[in-house]
Tab-separated table of C-alpha atoms in Angstrom:
chain	number	residue	atom	x	y	z
A	214	MET	CA	-97.468	31.954	109.342
A	215	LYS	CA	-96.976	34.825	106.384
A	216	GLN	CA	-94.072	34.452	103.652
A	217	LYS	CA	-91.806	37.566	104.813
A	218	ILE	CA	-92.873	40.358	102.172
A	219	THR	CA	-90.172	41.579	100.082
A	220	LEU	CA	-89.146	44.967	97.826
A	221	LYS	CA	-89.430	42.357	94.995
A	222	HIS	CA	-92.863	41.040	95.613
A	223	ILE	CA	-94.404	44.438	95.900
A	224	ALA	CA	-92.712	45.493	92.926
A	225	ARG	CA	-93.986	42.697	90.682
A	226	GLU	CA	-97.834	42.737	92.266
A	227	LEU	CA	-97.871	46.531	91.599
A	228	SER	CA	-96.459	46.263	88.395
A	229	VAL	CA	-93.561	48.872	89.205
A	230	SER	CA	-89.976	48.904	89.650
A	231	ILE	CA	-88.299	47.551	92.529
A	232	SER	CA	-85.964	51.201	92.658
A	233	THR	CA	-89.856	52.687	92.597
A	234	VAL	CA	-91.052	51.205	95.253
A	235	SER	CA	-87.647	51.579	97.330
A	236	LYS	CA	-87.959	55.462	96.822
A	237	ALA	CA	-91.892	55.631	97.358
A	238	LEU	CA	-91.416	53.965	101.229
A	239	LYS	CA	-88.671	56.693	101.415
A	240	ASN	CA	-91.187	59.323	100.377
A	241	SER	CA	-89.031	60.251	97.573
A	242	GLU	CA	-90.491	63.377	95.539
A	243	GLU	CA	-89.117	61.550	92.479
A	244	ILE	CA	-92.311	59.483	92.836
A	245	SER	CA	-96.002	60.447	91.900
A	246	LYS	CA	-98.159	61.055	95.012
A	247	ASP	CA	-101.019	58.269	94.046
A	248	THR	CA	-97.817	55.945	93.444
A	249	LYS	CA	-96.553	56.654	96.612
A	250	ASP	CA	-99.986	55.922	98.238
A	251	LYS	CA	-100.754	52.919	96.711
A	252	ILE	CA	-97.226	51.239	97.384
A	253	GLN	CA	-96.876	52.553	101.268
A	254	ALA	CA	-100.532	51.359	101.771
A	255	PHE	CA	-99.455	47.873	100.031
A	256	ALA	CA	-96.502	47.465	102.521
A	257	LYS	CA	-98.640	48.354	105.591
A	258	LEU	CA	-101.263	45.867	104.285
A	259	TYR	CA	-98.905	43.449	103.997
A	260	ASN	CA	-96.374	44.069	107.141
A	261	TYR	CA	-93.687	44.816	104.853
A	262	LYS	CA	-90.433	45.131	107.329
A	263	PRO	CA	-86.958	46.493	105.531
A	264	ASN	CA	-83.826	44.240	105.625
A	265	ASN	CA	-81.645	46.492	107.600
A	266	ILE	CA	-78.473	45.098	106.372
A	267	ALA	CA	-79.371	45.093	102.827
A	268	ILE	CA	-80.450	48.787	102.670
A	269	SER	CA	-76.751	49.200	104.447
A	270	LEU	CA	-75.329	47.685	102.010
A	271	LYS	CA	-77.188	49.175	99.066
A	272	ASN	CA	-76.981	52.900	100.190
A	273	ARG	CA	-73.559	53.005	99.995
A	274	ARG	CA	-70.560	52.476	97.616
A	275	THR	CA	-67.623	50.913	99.679
A	276	LYS	CA	-65.748	49.263	96.934
A	277	ASN	CA	-65.287	46.419	98.815
A	278	ILE	CA	-66.259	42.944	97.281
A	279	GLY	CA	-67.207	40.016	99.896
A	280	VAL	CA	-65.856	36.869	98.977
A	281	ILE	CA	-66.964	33.315	100.793
A	282	ILE	CA	-65.501	30.269	99.669
A	283	PRO	CA	-66.064	26.681	101.479
A	284	ASP	CA	-62.063	25.869	102.036
A	285	ILE	CA	-58.670	26.881	101.152
A	286	VAL	CA	-57.731	23.108	100.948
A	287	HIS	CA	-58.826	22.566	97.428
A	288	HIS	CA	-56.412	24.511	95.057
A	289	PHE	CA	-59.366	25.140	92.609
A	290	PHE	CA	-60.870	27.925	95.075
A	291	THR	CA	-57.633	29.499	95.870
A	292	THR	CA	-56.913	29.784	91.998
A	293	VAL	CA	-60.660	31.427	91.649
A	294	PHE	CA	-59.687	33.836	94.239
A	295	ARG	CA	-56.569	34.985	92.441
A	296	GLY	CA	-58.568	35.443	89.454
A	297	ILE	CA	-61.330	37.412	91.419
A	298	GLU	CA	-58.482	39.963	93.005
A	299	ASN	CA	-56.605	40.365	90.244
A	300	TYR	CA	-59.956	41.626	88.429
A	301	ALA	CA	-61.411	43.548	91.152
A	302	ASN	CA	-58.291	45.275	91.953
A	303	ALA	CA	-57.531	46.443	88.252
A	304	LYS	CA	-61.085	47.517	88.665
A	305	GLY	CA	-60.070	49.692	91.817
A	306	TYR	CA	-61.636	47.230	94.693
A	307	ASN	CA	-60.779	45.259	97.491
A	308	VAL	CA	-61.723	41.852	98.339
A	309	ILE	CA	-62.321	40.309	101.917
A	310	VAL	CA	-62.106	36.994	101.541
A	311	CYS	CA	-64.202	34.099	103.983
A	312	MET	CA	-64.391	30.901	104.465
A	313	SER	CA	-67.669	28.775	105.083
A	314	ASP	CA	-65.441	25.216	106.206
A	315	GLU	CA	-68.633	23.615	104.388
A	316	SER	CA	-70.902	24.992	107.160
A	317	PHE	CA	-74.344	26.629	106.870
A	318	ASP	CA	-74.462	28.222	109.928
A	319	LYS	CA	-70.955	29.979	109.082
A	320	GLU	CA	-71.793	30.675	105.583
A	321	VAL	CA	-74.657	32.875	107.223
A	322	ILE	CA	-72.664	34.415	109.768
A	323	ASN	CA	-70.381	35.321	107.129
A	324	MET	CA	-72.568	36.832	105.262
A	325	GLU	CA	-74.240	38.643	107.579
A	326	LEU	CA	-70.319	39.991	108.949
A	327	LEU	CA	-69.528	40.889	105.553
A	328	ALA	CA	-72.909	42.722	104.768
A	329	ASN	CA	-72.366	44.729	108.281
A	330	GLY	CA	-68.817	45.537	107.317
A	331	SER	CA	-70.035	47.130	103.943
A	332	ILE	CA	-68.982	45.593	100.487
A	333	ASP	CA	-71.200	46.269	97.663
A	334	GLY	CA	-71.833	42.526	96.795
A	335	PHE	CA	-70.885	39.112	96.819
A	336	ILE	CA	-69.126	36.445	95.339
A	337	MET	CA	-69.358	32.789	96.659
A	338	ALA	CA	-69.737	28.889	96.322
A	339	LEU	CA	-71.904	27.459	98.115
A	340	SER	CA	-71.064	24.836	101.303
A	341	ALA	CA	-71.562	21.080	101.306
A	342	GLU	CA	-74.028	21.779	104.433
A	343	THR	CA	-76.404	24.598	102.577
A	344	GLN	CA	-76.844	22.234	99.635
A	345	ILE	CA	-77.703	19.426	101.843
A	346	LYS	CA	-80.423	21.367	103.646
A	347	ASN	CA	-81.099	22.912	100.301
A	348	ASP	CA	-82.012	26.242	102.321
A	349	TYR	CA	-81.184	29.478	100.412
A	350	ASN	CA	-83.142	32.086	102.123
A	351	HIS	CA	-79.748	33.960	103.355
A	352	LEU	CA	-79.168	34.797	99.708
A	353	LYS	CA	-82.827	35.458	98.766
A	354	GLU	CA	-82.902	37.906	101.924
A	355	VAL	CA	-80.163	39.582	99.968
A	356	THR	CA	-80.557	39.466	96.268
A	357	GLU	CA	-84.582	40.463	96.953
A	358	GLN	CA	-83.389	43.377	98.281
A	359	GLY	CA	-81.537	43.979	94.837
A	360	ILE	CA	-77.803	43.589	96.440
A	361	PRO	CA	-75.472	41.953	93.459
A	362	LEU	CA	-74.737	38.327	94.132
A	363	VAL	CA	-72.824	35.985	91.963
A	364	LEU	CA	-72.273	32.408	92.491
A	365	PHE	CA	-69.594	29.940	90.784
A	366	ASP	CA	-68.603	26.553	90.719
A	367	ARG	CA	-71.312	25.419	93.528
A	368	ILE	CA	-74.480	26.914	92.375
A	369	THR	CA	-78.457	26.705	92.678
A	370	ASP	CA	-81.074	27.137	90.557
A	371	GLU	CA	-83.182	28.718	93.674
A	372	ILE	CA	-81.485	31.822	93.283
A	373	GLU	CA	-81.843	34.248	90.350
A	374	CYS	CA	-78.397	36.093	90.044
A	375	ASP	CA	-75.235	35.927	87.829
A	376	LYS	CA	-73.018	32.439	87.736
A	377	VAL	CA	-70.343	30.927	86.432
A	378	VAL	CA	-69.489	27.326	85.936
A	379	ILE	CA	-67.328	24.940	84.025
A	380	ASN	CA	-69.245	22.209	81.973
A	381	ASP	CA	-68.891	19.276	84.505
A	382	MET	CA	-70.726	16.920	82.559
A	383	GLU	CA	-68.345	17.557	80.151
A	384	GLY	CA	-65.288	17.436	81.664
A	385	ALA	CA	-66.209	14.021	82.904
A	386	TYR	CA	-67.361	12.749	79.491
A	387	LYS	CA	-63.702	13.740	78.061
A	388	ALA	CA	-61.787	12.239	81.062
A	389	VAL	CA	-63.967	8.750	80.367
A	390	THR	CA	-63.516	9.158	76.417
A	391	LYS	CA	-60.101	9.000	76.788
A	392	PHE	CA	-59.557	6.141	79.027
A	393	ILE	CA	-61.896	4.326	76.694
A	394	GLU	CA	-59.496	5.415	73.469
A	395	ASP	CA	-56.800	4.393	75.758
A	396	GLY	CA	-58.280	0.804	75.903
A	397	ARG	CA	-59.804	0.639	79.022
A	398	LYS	CA	-62.742	-0.974	80.056
A	399	GLN	CA	-63.550	-0.982	84.158
A	400	ILE	CA	-63.277	2.516	84.801
A	401	ALA	CA	-64.443	3.468	88.091
A	402	LEU	CA	-65.648	6.984	89.674
A	403	ILE	CA	-64.813	8.425	93.020
A	404	THR	CA	-67.213	11.173	93.820
A	405	THR	CA	-69.139	12.500	96.284
A	406	GLU	CA	-72.829	12.153	97.104
A	407	ASP	CA	-75.320	14.320	94.630
A	408	TYR	CA	-75.966	17.597	96.516
A	409	TYR	CA	-72.570	18.602	95.588
A	410	SER	CA	-74.022	20.282	92.375
A	411	VAL	CA	-70.558	19.546	90.367
A	412	SER	CA	-70.402	15.994	91.421
A	413	ARG	CA	-74.110	15.589	90.129
A	414	GLU	CA	-72.779	16.965	86.902
A	415	ARG	CA	-69.873	14.795	86.951
A	416	ALA	CA	-71.372	11.664	87.524
A	417	LYS	CA	-73.787	12.323	84.528
A	418	GLY	CA	-71.031	12.796	82.477
A	419	TYR	CA	-68.919	9.777	83.477
A	420	LYS	CA	-72.378	7.519	82.750
A	421	GLN	CA	-73.170	8.972	79.234
A	422	ALA	CA	-69.743	8.740	78.284
A	423	LEU	CA	-69.874	4.874	78.987
A	424	LEU	CA	-73.185	4.145	77.750
A	425	ASP	CA	-71.962	6.272	74.339
A	426	HIS	CA	-69.122	4.003	73.987
A	427	ASN	CA	-71.333	0.531	74.555
A	428	LEU	CA	-69.995	-0.096	78.025
A	429	PRO	CA	-72.461	-1.073	80.823
A	430	TYR	CA	-72.667	1.690	83.935
A	431	ARG	CA	-72.147	-0.780	87.076
A	432	GLU	CA	-72.600	1.297	89.854
A	433	ASN	CA	-70.543	-1.161	92.020
A	434	LEU	CA	-67.640	0.965	90.348
A	435	VAL	CA	-68.888	4.098	91.696
A	436	LEU	CA	-68.077	5.680	95.160
A	437	LYS	CA	-69.901	8.212	96.871
A	438	LEU	CA	-68.023	10.111	99.788
A	439	PRO	CA	-70.142	12.382	101.839
A	440	PHE	CA	-67.594	15.098	101.368
A	441	MET	CA	-64.784	16.573	99.652
A	442	ASP	CA	-62.364	15.133	102.000
A	443	VAL	CA	-59.989	11.953	101.707
A	444	ASP	CA	-61.847	8.946	103.001
A	445	GLU	CA	-58.984	6.432	103.346
A	446	LEU	CA	-60.373	3.621	104.581
A	447	ALA	CA	-63.414	3.893	102.398
A	448	ILE	CA	-61.270	4.667	99.512
A	449	ASN	CA	-58.531	1.804	99.844
A	450	GLU	CA	-61.426	-0.396	100.657
A	451	PHE	CA	-62.766	0.124	97.201
A	452	LEU	CA	-59.570	-0.237	95.083
A	453	ASP	CA	-59.433	-3.265	96.564
A	454	ARG	CA	-62.834	-4.567	96.210
A	455	GLU	CA	-63.415	-3.964	92.920
A	456	LYS	CA	-61.497	-4.907	89.429
A	457	ILE	CA	-60.691	-1.258	87.963
A	458	ASP	CA	-57.939	0.044	85.053
A	459	ALA	CA	-58.747	3.771	85.603
A	460	VAL	CA	-60.363	5.796	88.045
A	461	LEU	CA	-61.979	8.904	87.510
A	462	CYS	CA	-61.704	11.426	90.758
A	463	VAL	CA	-64.162	14.125	91.025
A	464	ASN	CA	-60.986	16.053	92.907
A	465	GLU	CA	-57.279	15.850	92.917
A	466	MET	CA	-56.700	14.799	96.697
A	467	TYR	CA	-58.511	11.482	95.759
A	468	ALA	CA	-56.664	10.954	92.608
A	469	ILE	CA	-53.536	11.108	94.463
A	470	HIS	CA	-54.574	9.169	97.795
A	471	SER	CA	-55.769	6.587	95.398
A	472	MET	CA	-52.541	6.745	93.258
A	473	ARG	CA	-50.555	6.216	96.271
A	474	HIS	CA	-52.544	3.283	97.464
A	475	VAL	CA	-52.441	1.239	94.263
A	476	GLN	CA	-48.641	1.699	93.917
A	477	SER	CA	-48.148	0.473	97.389
A	478	LYS	CA	-49.672	-2.489	96.426
A	479	GLY	CA	-46.917	-3.226	93.625
A	480	LEU	CA	-49.229	-1.810	90.861
A	481	SER	CA	-47.541	0.009	87.935
A	482	ILE	CA	-49.182	3.545	87.366
A	483	PRO	CA	-50.661	3.721	83.956
A	484	LYS	CA	-49.270	0.427	82.894
A	485	ASP	CA	-52.042	-1.595	85.471
A	486	ILE	CA	-54.106	1.178	86.160
A	487	SER	CA	-54.921	4.645	85.180
A	488	PHE	CA	-56.428	7.954	86.965
A	489	ILE	CA	-57.745	11.412	86.087
A	490	GLY	CA	-58.590	13.761	88.684
A	491	PHE	CA	-60.364	17.333	88.830
A	492	THR	CA	-58.559	20.455	89.388
A	493	ASP	CA	-55.617	20.836	87.746
A	494	GLY	CA	-53.551	22.149	90.941
A	495	ILE	CA	-50.181	21.644	92.642
A	496	LEU	CA	-50.572	17.884	93.261
A	497	SER	CA	-51.086	16.779	89.627
A	498	LYS	CA	-48.283	18.851	88.980
A	499	TYR	CA	-45.958	17.446	91.077
A	500	SER	CA	-47.172	13.907	92.187
A	501	THR	CA	-45.407	10.567	90.401
A	502	PRO	CA	-46.117	9.687	88.077
A	503	GLY	CA	-48.325	13.305	87.463
A	504	LEU	CA	-51.634	13.511	87.577
A	505	THR	CA	-53.624	13.914	84.014
A	506	ALA	CA	-56.247	16.424	85.196
A	507	VAL	CA	-59.633	17.944	83.986
A	508	SER	CA	-58.489	21.699	84.176
A	509	GLN	CA	-61.376	24.037	85.410
A	510	HIS	CA	-59.742	27.487	84.522
A	511	GLY	CA	-60.131	28.680	88.195
A	512	GLU	CA	-58.516	31.791	87.842
A	513	ARG	CA	-60.570	32.545	84.411
A	514	MET	CA	-63.341	31.975	86.273
A	515	GLY	CA	-62.663	34.039	89.188
A	516	GLU	CA	-62.310	36.755	86.675
A	517	ILE	CA	-65.502	36.353	84.906
A	518	ALA	CA	-67.420	36.287	88.248
A	519	ALA	CA	-65.361	39.562	89.221
A	520	GLU	CA	-66.239	41.203	86.246
A	521	MET	CA	-70.115	39.975	86.303
A	522	LEU	CA	-70.470	41.729	89.664
A	523	ILE	CA	-68.726	44.813	89.544
A	524	GLU	CA	-71.001	45.144	85.960
A	525	LYS	CA	-73.797	44.767	88.189
A	526	ILE	CA	-72.514	46.960	91.235
A	527	GLU	CA	-71.995	49.979	88.779
A	528	SER	CA	-75.087	49.127	86.256
A	529	GLU	CA	-77.824	52.145	86.610
A	530	LYS	CA	-80.398	49.926	84.949
A	531	GLU	CA	-83.024	48.884	86.585
A	532	GLU	CA	-84.140	45.654	85.098
A	533	GLU	CA	-83.501	42.565	86.582
A	534	SER	CA	-81.653	40.274	83.685
A	535	TYR	CA	-78.956	37.119	84.899
A	536	LYS	CA	-76.897	35.060	82.775
A	537	THR	CA	-74.944	32.205	83.521
A	538	THR	CA	-71.491	31.728	81.694
A	539	VAL	CA	-69.922	28.052	81.228
A	540	LEU	CA	-66.712	27.537	80.379
A	541	ASP	CA	-65.147	24.437	78.698
A	542	THR	CA	-62.478	22.127	80.098
A	543	THR	CA	-59.159	20.988	79.150
A	544	ILE	CA	-57.600	17.725	79.647
A	545	VAL	CA	-53.905	18.251	80.856
A	546	ALA	CA	-52.482	14.673	79.934
A	547	ARG	CA	-49.276	13.573	82.418
A	548	GLY	CA	-47.996	10.441	82.782
A	549	SER	CA	-50.998	9.011	85.109
A	550	THR	CA	-52.532	8.016	81.783
A	551	ASN	CA	-51.242	6.936	78.111
A	552	ASN	CA	-49.767	9.892	76.327
C-alpha cells in the first residue's frame, strides 16, 4: 500500500513551501504557471487527496482552541487547563476541552469532532493507549496540513510540533536526593510502565540519583503499575513485602494511598517512612501529614502552551520551526519528609 502523500511531502520533494503547494493546487493566480503545472502534475502522479478536515480547519479563523486531556481526576491536568484558559481568554480565544479517558479511540474521535466543529489548533497531552500503541497518525494528518499543535507533559518525538514539559528526570533526582540527605537508604519508587513518557523520565532520575550517591539501584524496590489509576492491592502488597524507609510516587494519588496504608500498620510518617509525590495538588496540601511534592507548575505550563499555539495560529511565517520549553521543578516540603 502506498504511503498517503501530504502537502508537506510535495513541498519537500519540489523544494517549495507548503503554502506554495496549497495555492498551486487551488490554481491560485499568485503562483506562476510553470510552478502550478509542476505541482499539480506531481500531486496527480502520486494521487494526492486533500484532508478535508484539515482544510476546513486551516481556511477560517474561529478564535477557538481545542484542548484534549487524558482525565480530570489528576489535579495536574486541571491546573494546566486553567493556565490555558486564562491566557487564551486574555487573547480573545475560547477554549473547548475534551477528555480522552486514556483511550486512543476516544482521542482520535475527539480530535475529529473538534476539527469538524472548527477550531484554530490543538493543545493536548497524549493518552495512555496512544503511547502504548505508538500510533500518532491522527496527529500527523493534522500537522502535515499545517494545523498548529502543541503537546504538553506527555509528548512524543514522532511528531514535529511545539512542546512544553517539566524536567521530569530532574524532579525525581531532586526528590531522591532529598531523601538521601534526610538519611534514607531504602528508597522505593512507585510508578507506571515506561510507555508513559513522564514515568520513563522520572524513573531515570530516580536511578541516577541513587547511583550518584553510591546507593544501589534495586529492581525489587520499583513497583510499575499499568496505568495512573491506584491499584490498591498491588501497592499494599509491595509496601508490606519490601523493607523501605522512603517512597517516591509518580503521582500524588499513589502517595496518599501509600501513606494511609503504612499508617494503618502503625508506622509513623516521616519517622519510620517518608513520602514524596509528583503534582502538588489539593490532596498533597490537605493530607495528614501534608505530602512533600514535586511541583509541576501546571498553570504555568498551560499558559506557555497557549502562548505557543496562539503565536503559531497568528503567525504569517511560512517556514517551519518548533521549540520545546522545559520547566524546572520545585520541591514543596511538607510533613511527609524531614523538614
